CSV table of C-alpha atoms in Angstrom, one decimal:
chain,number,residue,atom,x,y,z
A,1370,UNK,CA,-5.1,-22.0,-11.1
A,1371,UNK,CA,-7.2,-23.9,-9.1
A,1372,UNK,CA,-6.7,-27.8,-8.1
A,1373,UNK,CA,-9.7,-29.7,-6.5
A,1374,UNK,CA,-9.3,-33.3,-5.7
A,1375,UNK,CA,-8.2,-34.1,-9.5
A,1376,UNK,CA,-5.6,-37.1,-10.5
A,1377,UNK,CA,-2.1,-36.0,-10.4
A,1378,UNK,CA,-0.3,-35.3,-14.0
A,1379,UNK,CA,3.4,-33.8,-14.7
A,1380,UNK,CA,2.1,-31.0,-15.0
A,1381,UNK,CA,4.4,-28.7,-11.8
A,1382,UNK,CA,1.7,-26.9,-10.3
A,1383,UNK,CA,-1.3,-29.8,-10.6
A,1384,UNK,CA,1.6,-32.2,-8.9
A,1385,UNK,CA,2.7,-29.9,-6.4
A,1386,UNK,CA,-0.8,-29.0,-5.3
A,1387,UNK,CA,-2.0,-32.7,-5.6
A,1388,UNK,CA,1.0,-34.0,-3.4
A,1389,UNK,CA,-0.1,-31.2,-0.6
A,1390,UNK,CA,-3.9,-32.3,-0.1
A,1391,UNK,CA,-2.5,-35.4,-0.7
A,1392,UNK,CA,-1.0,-34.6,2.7
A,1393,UNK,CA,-3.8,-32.8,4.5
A,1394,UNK,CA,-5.7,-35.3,3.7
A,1395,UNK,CA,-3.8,-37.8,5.2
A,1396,UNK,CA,-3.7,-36.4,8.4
A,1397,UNK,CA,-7.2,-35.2,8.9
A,1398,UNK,CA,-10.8,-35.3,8.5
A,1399,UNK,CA,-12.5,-36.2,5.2
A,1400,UNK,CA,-13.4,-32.6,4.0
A,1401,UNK,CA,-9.3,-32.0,3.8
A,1402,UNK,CA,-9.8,-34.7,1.0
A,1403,UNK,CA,-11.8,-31.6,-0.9
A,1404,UNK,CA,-9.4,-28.8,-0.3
A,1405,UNK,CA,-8.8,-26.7,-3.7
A,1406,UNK,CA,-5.1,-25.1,-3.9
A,1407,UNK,CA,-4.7,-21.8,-6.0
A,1408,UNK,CA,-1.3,-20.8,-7.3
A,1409,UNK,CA,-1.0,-18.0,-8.6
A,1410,UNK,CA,0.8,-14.8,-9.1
A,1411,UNK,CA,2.6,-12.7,-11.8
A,1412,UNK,CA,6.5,-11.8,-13.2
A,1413,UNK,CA,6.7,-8.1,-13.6
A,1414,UNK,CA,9.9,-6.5,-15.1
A,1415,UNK,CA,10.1,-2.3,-14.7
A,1416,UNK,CA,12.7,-0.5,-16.8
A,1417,UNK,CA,13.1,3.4,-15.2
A,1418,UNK,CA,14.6,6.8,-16.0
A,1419,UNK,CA,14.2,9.1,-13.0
A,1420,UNK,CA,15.6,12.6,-13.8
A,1421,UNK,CA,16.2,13.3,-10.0
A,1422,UNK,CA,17.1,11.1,-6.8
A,1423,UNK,CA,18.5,10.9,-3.6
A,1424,UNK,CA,22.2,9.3,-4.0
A,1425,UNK,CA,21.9,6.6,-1.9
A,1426,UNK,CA,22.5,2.9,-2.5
A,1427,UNK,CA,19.1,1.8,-0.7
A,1428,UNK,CA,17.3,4.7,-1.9
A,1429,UNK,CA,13.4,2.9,-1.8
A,1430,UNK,CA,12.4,6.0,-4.5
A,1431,UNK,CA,14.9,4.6,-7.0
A,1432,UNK,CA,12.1,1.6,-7.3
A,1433,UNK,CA,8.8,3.3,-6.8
A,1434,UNK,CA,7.6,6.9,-5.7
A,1435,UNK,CA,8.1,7.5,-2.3
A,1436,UNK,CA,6.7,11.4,-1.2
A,1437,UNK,CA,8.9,11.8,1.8
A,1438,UNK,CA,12.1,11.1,0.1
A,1439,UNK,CA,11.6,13.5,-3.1
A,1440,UNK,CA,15.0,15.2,-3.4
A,1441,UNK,CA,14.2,19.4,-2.9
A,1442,UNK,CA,15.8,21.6,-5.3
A,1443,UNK,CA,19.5,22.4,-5.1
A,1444,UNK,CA,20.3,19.4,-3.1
A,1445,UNK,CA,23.7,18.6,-3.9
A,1446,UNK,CA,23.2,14.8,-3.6
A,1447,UNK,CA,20.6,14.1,-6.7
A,1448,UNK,CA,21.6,12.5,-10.0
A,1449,UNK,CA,19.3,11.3,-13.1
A,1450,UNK,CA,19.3,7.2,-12.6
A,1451,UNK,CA,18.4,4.3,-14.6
A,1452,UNK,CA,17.2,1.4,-12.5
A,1453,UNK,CA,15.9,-2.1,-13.7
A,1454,UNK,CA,13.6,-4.2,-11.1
A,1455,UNK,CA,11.2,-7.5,-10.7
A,1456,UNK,CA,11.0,-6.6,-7.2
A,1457,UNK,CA,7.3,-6.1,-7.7
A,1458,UNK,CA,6.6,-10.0,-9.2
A,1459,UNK,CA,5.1,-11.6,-6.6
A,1460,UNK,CA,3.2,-15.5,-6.1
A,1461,UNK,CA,0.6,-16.5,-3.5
A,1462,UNK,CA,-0.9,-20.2,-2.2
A,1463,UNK,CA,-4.4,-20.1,-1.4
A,1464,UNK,CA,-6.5,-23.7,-0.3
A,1465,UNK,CA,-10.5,-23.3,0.0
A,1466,UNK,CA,-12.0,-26.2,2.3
A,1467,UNK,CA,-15.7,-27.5,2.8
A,1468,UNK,CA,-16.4,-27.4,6.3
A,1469,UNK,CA,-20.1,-28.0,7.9
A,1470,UNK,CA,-20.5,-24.2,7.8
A,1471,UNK,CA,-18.7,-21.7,5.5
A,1472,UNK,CA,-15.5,-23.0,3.6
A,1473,UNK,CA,-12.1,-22.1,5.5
A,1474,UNK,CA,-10.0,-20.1,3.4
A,1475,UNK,CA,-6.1,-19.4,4.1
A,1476,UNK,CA,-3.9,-17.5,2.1
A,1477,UNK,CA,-0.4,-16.9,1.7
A,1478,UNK,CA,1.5,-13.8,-1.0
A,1479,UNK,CA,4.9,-13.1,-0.8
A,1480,UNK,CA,6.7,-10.7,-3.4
A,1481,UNK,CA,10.4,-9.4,-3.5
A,1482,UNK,CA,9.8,-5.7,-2.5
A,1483,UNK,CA,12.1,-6.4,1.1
A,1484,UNK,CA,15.9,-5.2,-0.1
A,1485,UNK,CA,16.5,-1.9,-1.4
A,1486,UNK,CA,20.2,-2.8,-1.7
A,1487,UNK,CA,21.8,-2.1,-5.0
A,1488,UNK,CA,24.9,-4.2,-3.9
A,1489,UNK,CA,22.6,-7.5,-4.6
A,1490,UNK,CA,22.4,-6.6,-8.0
A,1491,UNK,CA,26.0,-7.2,-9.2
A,1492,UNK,CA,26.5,-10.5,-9.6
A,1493,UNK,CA,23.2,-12.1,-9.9
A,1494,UNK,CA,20.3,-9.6,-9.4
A,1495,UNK,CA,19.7,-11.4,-5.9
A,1496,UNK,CA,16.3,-9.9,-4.5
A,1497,UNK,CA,14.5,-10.9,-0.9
A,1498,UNK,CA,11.3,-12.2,-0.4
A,1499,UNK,CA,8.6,-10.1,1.6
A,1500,UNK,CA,5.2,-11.4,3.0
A,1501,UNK,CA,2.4,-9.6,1.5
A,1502,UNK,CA,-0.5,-11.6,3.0
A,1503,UNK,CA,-1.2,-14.0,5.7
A,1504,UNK,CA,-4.4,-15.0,7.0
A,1505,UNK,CA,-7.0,-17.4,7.4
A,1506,UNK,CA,-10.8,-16.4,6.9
A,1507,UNK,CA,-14.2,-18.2,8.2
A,1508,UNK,CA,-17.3,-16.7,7.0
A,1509,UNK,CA,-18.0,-13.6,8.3
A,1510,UNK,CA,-14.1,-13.7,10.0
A,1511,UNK,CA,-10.9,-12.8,9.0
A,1512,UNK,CA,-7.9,-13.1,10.8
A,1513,UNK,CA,-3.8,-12.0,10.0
A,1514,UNK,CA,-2.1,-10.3,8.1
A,1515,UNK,CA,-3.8,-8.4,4.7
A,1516,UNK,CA,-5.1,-5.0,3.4
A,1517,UNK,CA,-6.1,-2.5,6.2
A,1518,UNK,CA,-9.4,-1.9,6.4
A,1519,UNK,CA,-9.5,1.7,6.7
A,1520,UNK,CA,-7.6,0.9,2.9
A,1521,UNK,CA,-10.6,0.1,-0.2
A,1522,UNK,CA,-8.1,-1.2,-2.8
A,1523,UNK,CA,-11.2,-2.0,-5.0
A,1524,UNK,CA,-10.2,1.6,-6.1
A,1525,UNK,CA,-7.1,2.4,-6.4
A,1526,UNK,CA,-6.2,3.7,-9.7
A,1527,UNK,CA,-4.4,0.9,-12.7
A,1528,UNK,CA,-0.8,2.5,-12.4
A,1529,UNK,CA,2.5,0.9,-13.3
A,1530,UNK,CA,4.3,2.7,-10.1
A,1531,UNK,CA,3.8,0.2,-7.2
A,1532,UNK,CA,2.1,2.5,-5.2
A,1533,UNK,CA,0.9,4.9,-7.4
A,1534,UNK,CA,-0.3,8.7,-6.3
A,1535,UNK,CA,1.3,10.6,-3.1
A,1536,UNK,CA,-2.2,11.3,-1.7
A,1537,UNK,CA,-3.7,7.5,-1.1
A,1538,UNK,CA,-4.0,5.3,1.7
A,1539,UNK,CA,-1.9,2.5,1.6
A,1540,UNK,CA,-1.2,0.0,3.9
A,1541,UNK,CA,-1.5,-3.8,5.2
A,1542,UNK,CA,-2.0,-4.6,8.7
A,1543,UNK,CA,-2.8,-7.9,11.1
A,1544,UNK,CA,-5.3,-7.7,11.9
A,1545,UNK,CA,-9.2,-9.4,13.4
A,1546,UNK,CA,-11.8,-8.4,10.8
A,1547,UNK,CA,-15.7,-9.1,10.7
A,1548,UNK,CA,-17.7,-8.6,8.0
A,1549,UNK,CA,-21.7,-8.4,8.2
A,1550,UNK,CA,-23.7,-8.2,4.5
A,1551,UNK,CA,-26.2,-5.4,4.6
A,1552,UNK,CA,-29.0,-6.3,2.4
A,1553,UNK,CA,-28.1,-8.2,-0.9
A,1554,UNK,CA,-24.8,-6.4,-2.2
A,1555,UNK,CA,-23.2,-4.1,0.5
A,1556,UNK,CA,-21.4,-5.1,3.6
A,1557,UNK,CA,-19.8,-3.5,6.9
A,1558,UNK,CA,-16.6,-4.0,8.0
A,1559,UNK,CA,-15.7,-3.8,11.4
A,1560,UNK,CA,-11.4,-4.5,12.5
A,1561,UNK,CA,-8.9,-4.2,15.4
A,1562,UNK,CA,-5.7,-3.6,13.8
A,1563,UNK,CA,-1.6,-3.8,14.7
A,1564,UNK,CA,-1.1,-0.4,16.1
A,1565,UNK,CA,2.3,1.6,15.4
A,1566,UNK,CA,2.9,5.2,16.2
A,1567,UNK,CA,5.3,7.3,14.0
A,1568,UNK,CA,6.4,10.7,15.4
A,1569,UNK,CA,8.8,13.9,15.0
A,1570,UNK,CA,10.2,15.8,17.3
A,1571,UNK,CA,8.4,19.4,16.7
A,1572,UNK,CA,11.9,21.5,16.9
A,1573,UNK,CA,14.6,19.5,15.6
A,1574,UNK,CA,12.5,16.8,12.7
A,1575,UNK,CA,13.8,13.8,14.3
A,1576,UNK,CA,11.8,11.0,13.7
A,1577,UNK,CA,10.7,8.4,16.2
A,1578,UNK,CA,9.0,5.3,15.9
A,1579,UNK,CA,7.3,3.9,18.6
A,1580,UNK,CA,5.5,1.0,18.2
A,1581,UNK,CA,7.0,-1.0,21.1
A,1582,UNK,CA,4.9,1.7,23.0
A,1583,UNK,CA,1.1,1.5,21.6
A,1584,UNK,CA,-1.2,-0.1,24.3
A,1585,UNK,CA,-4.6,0.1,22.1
A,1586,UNK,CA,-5.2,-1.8,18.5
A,1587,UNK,CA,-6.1,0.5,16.1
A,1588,UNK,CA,-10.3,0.7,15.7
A,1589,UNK,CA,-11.8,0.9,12.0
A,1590,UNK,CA,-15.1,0.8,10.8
A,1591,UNK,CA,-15.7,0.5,6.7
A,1592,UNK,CA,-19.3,0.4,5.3
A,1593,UNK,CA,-19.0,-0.8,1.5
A,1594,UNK,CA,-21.9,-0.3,-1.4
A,1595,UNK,CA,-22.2,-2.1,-4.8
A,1596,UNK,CA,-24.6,-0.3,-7.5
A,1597,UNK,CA,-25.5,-0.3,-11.1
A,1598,UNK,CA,-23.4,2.7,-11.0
A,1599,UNK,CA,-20.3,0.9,-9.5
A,1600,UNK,CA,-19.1,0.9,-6.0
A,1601,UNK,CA,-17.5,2.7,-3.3
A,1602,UNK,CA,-16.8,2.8,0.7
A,1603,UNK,CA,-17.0,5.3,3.6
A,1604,UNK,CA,-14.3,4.2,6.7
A,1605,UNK,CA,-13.2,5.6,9.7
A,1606,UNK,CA,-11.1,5.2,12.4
A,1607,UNK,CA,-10.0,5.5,15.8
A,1608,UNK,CA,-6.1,5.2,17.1
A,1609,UNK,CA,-4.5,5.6,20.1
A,1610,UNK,CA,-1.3,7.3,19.5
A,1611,UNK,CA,1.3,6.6,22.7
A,1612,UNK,CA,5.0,6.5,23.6
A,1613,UNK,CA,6.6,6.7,26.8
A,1614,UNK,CA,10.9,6.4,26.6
A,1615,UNK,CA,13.6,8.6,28.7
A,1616,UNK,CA,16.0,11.0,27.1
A,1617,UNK,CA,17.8,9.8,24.7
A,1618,UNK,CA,20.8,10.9,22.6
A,1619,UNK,CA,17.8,10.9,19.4
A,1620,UNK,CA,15.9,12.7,21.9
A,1621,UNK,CA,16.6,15.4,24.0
A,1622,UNK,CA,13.4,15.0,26.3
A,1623,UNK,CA,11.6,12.5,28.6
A,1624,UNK,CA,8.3,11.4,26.6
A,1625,UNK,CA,5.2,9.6,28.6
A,1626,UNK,CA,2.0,10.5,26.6
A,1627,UNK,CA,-0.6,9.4,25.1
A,1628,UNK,CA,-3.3,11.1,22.6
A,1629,UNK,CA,-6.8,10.0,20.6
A,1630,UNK,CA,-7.4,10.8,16.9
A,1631,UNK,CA,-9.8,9.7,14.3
A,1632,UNK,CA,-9.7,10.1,10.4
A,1633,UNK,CA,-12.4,9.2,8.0
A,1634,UNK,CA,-12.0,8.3,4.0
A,1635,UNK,CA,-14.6,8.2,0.8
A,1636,UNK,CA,-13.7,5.9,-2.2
A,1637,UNK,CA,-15.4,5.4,-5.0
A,1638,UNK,CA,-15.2,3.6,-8.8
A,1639,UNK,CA,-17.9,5.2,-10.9
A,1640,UNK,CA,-18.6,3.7,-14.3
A,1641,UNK,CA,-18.5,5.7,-17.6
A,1642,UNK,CA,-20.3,4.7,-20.6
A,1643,UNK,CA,-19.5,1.0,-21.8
A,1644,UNK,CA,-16.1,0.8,-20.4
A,1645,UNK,CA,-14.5,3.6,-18.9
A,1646,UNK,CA,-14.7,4.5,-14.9
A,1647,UNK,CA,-13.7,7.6,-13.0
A,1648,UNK,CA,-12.2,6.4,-9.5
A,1649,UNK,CA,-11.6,8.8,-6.8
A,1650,UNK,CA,-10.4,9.1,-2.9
A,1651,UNK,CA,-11.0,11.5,-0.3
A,1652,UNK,CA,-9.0,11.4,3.1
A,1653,UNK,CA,-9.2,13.6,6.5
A,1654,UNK,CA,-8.6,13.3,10.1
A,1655,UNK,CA,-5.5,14.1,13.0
A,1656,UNK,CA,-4.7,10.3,12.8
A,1657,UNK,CA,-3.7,9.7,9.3
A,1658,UNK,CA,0.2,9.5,9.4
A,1659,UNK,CA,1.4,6.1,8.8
A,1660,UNK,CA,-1.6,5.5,6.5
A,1661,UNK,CA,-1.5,8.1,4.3
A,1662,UNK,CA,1.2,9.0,1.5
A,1663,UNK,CA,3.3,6.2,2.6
A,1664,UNK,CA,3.9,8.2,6.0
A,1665,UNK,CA,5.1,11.1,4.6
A,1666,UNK,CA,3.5,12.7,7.6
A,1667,UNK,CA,3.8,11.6,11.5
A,1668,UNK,CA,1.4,11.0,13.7
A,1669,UNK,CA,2.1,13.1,16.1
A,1670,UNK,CA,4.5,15.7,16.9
A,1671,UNK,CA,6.5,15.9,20.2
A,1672,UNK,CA,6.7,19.2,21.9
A,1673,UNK,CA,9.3,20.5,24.0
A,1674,UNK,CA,7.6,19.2,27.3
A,1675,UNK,CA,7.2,15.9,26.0
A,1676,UNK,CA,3.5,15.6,25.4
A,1677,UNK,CA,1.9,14.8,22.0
A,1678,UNK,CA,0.5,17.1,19.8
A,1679,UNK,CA,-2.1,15.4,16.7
A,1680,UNK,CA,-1.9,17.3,13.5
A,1681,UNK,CA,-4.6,17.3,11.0
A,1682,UNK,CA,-4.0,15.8,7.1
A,1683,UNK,CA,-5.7,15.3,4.5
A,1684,UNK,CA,-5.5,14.4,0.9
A,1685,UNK,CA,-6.5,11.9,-1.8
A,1686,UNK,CA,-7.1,11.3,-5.7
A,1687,UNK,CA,-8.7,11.5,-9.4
A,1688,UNK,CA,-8.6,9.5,-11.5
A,1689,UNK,CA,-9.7,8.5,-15.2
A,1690,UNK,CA,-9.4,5.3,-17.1
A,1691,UNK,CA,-10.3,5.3,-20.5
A,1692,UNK,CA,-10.1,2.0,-23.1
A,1693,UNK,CA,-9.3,3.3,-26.2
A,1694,UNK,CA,-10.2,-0.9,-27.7
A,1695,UNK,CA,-10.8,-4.1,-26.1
A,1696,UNK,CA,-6.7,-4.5,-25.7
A,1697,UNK,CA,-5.6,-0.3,-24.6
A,1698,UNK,CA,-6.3,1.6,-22.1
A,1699,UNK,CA,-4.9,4.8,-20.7
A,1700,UNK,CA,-5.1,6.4,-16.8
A,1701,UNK,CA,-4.8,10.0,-15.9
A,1702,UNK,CA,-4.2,10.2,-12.2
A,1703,UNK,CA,-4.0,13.5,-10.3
A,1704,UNK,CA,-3.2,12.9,-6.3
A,1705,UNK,CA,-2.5,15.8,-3.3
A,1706,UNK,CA,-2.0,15.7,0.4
A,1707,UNK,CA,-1.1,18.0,3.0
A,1708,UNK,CA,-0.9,18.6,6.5
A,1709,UNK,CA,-1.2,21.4,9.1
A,1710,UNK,CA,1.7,21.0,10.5
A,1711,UNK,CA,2.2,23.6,14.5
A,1712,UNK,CA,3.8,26.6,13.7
A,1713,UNK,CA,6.9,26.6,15.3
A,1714,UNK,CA,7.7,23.4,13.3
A,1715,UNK,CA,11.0,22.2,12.2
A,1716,UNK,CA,11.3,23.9,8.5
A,1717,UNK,CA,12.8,20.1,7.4
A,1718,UNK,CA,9.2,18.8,7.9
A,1719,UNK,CA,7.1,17.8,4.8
A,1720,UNK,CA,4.2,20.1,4.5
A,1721,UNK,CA,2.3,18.9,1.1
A,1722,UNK,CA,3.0,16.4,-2.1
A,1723,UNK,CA,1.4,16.3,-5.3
A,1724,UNK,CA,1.6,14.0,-8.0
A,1725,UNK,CA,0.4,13.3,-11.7
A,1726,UNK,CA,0.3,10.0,-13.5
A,1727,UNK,CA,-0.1,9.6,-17.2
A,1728,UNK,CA,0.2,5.8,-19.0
A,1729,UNK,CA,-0.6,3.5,-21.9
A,1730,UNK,CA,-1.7,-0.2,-21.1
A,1731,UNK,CA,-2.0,-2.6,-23.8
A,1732,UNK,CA,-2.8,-6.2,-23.5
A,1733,UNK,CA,-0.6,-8.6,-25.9
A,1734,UNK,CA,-2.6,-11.4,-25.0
A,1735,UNK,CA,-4.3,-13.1,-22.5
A,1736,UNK,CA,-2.3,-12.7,-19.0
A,1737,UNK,CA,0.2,-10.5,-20.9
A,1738,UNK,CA,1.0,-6.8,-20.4
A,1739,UNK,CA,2.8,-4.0,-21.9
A,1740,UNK,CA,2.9,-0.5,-20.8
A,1741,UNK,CA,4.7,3.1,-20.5
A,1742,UNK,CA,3.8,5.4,-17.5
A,1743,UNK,CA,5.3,9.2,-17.3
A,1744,UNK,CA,4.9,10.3,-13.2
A,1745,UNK,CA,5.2,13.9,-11.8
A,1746,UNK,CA,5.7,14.6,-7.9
A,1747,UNK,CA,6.6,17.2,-6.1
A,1748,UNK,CA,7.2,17.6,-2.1
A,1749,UNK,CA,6.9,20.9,-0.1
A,1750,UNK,CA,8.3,21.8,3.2
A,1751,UNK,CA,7.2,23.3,6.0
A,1752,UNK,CA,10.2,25.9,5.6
A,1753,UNK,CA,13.5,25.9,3.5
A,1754,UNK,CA,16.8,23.9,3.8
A,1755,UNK,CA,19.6,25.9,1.9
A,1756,UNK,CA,17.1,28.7,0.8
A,1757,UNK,CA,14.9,25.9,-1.0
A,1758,UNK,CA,11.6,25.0,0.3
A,1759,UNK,CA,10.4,22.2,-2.7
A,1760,UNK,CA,11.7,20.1,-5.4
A,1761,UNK,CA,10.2,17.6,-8.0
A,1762,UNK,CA,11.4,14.7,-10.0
A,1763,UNK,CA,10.4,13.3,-13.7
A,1764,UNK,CA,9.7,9.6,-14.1
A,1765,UNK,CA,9.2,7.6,-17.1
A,1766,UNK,CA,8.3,4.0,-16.4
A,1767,UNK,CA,7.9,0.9,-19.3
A,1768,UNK,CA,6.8,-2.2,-17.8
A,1769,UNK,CA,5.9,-6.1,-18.4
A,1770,UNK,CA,3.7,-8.2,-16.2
A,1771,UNK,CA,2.8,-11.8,-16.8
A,1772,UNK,CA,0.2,-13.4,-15.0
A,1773,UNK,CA,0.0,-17.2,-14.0
């Protein structure tokens, strides 16, 4: 909804966003007096039936497909769970004003995805918010907190799971971004991003994070191309991964290292006869971790003498959207990742995931959707924990979303 300099009514959101220039321009130049305010966002209820889970009360899976916490087979703490959530509706506040130059843009989302404790829901269903997005942009720049550049979401597939297949990049990141068009329809991207380093220690699968340690932002590079045919990106990037800490009783050595890796990743959303489009992404490199399946694998690895050791991943997607009328669609996703783990590895660590996602969309009307998703995922590791070295879980998914 947007709100230029129009006359105030009752209606909530024209008042509400007439009352804030109303403000800005009160204090301020005379192009505050032209800011346009956009409100907008969506309510999405999910109803889900997961065969298998983790029995835990904050168990993030419960609410959307995590890879890394995919209970293996014969675990004795799984159950079959039904979980209701609006964790995923979400609202933003964007204002758009005239300047000499470009317009300056800012922009503020917040959903509700922060708790994962059941507890809230006893009484009254009580869910925190999360910031999504914060950031201002002028022109060519862009500065806060938003999608990581290394991340095209221009392609991820149209699932109902919040994050959708094991093997995509997903992530959000503050950030300092520039953006330079390259002839009349692509652009390169060029960022330095919040760096954070996730690790494991190689023989026992403890997991550090060390963050508080990372000296270098995080370098990424994304050239993006618009065709007849559709669209699609090439990135890359370059991270520093660091920590330094004494012995500790989480770990039994003295760490001060620091190591260089670099991943790259191919999107693209090809078109298919009037309406249908075949979207796809490719990811490789020995600096993936945090980006890719939602961390399911680290960074880094610490070795028994405390230095770092990179380990290559890779993975990615396929997927098909067809519109059976104006009003349904369906999406077949397919999704793996792996990594190459060192070979004397804990056998706890997560070695590959896979995942299939089938669903039915349908538009009720405008702003209004219906659908039903089935997911499939299934998480490998490196060895076996209690003779098992896998396990999988069955999801069935019906959602509502209704945009404002």
């Amino acid at each position: 909804m947007k709100h230029p300099n129009k006359p105030c009514t009752a209606r909530p959101t024209r008042l509400m966003a007439c009352i804030t220039a109303s403000l800005l321009a009160g204090g301020s130049t005379a192009a505050w007096s032209q800011t346009e305010i956009d409100f907008g966002g969506y309510v999405k209820m999910d109803a889900m039936f997961t065969d298998r889970t983790n029995d835990a009360a904050d168990d993030a899976s419960e609410t959307f497909l995590v890879p890394a916490l995919i209970p293996l087979d014969g675990q004795e703490d799984t159950r079959n769970v039904t979980r209701y959530s609006v964790r995923e509706s979400r609202f933003y506040l964007r204002t758009r004003t005239p300047t000499d130059g470009d317009d300056l843009v800012t922009h503020i989302e917040l959903d509700f995805m922060d708790s994962r404790e059941l507890n809230r829901n006893r009484l009254v269903g009580n869910q925190a918010p999360r910031l999504r997005h914060a950031f201002v942009s002028l022109g060519p720049w862009t500065a806060g907190q938003t999608w990581g550049t290394f991340y095209n979401v221009t392609t991820k597939p149209e699932t109902l799971d919040f994050v959708g297949p094991v093997g995509t990049l997903f992530n959000r990141n503050i950030q300092i971004r520039y953006t330079r068009p390259m002839g009349e329809s692509d652009n390169l991207m060029l960022s330095l991003e919040q760096p954070f380093t996730t690790l494991t220690v190689e023989d026992s699968g403890t997991n550090v994070r060390s963050g508080r340690d990372d000296r270098w932002p995080d370098i990424v590079a994304r050239y993006n191309v618009h065709r007849d045919w559709g669209h699609g990106s090439v990135a890359g990037i370059v991270r520093n991964l660091r920590a330094e800490r004494s012995t500790s009783d989480d770990i039994d050595r003295d760490i001060d290292d620091d190591v260089w890796g670099a991943a790259l990743s191919l999107t693209g959303l090809v078109k298919i006869g009037a309406s249908d489009d075949l979207r796809f992404q490719l990811n490789y490199g020995n600096a993936m971790g945090r980006y890719l399946g939602l961390n399911v694998f680290p960074d880094a690895f610490i070795e028994a003498d405390g230095t770092l050791d990179t380990l290559e991943a890779y993975g990615g997607y396929v997927a098909y959207r067809h519109w059976w009328n104006q009003n349904t669609r369906s999406n077949a996703v397919v999704s793996y990742a792996a990594a190459d783990n060192p070979g004397d590895a804990y056998a706890g660590v997560n070695q590959e995931v896979q995942s299939v996602h089938l669903n039915l969309l349908h538009d009720v009307m405008d702003n209004v959707m219906v659908g039903l998703e089935y997911i499939w995922a299934e998480r490998s590791i490196e060895g076996r924990i209690n003779g098992q070295g896998s396990g999988d879980v069955n999801r069935v998914q019906g959602s509502v979303r209704v945009s404002f």
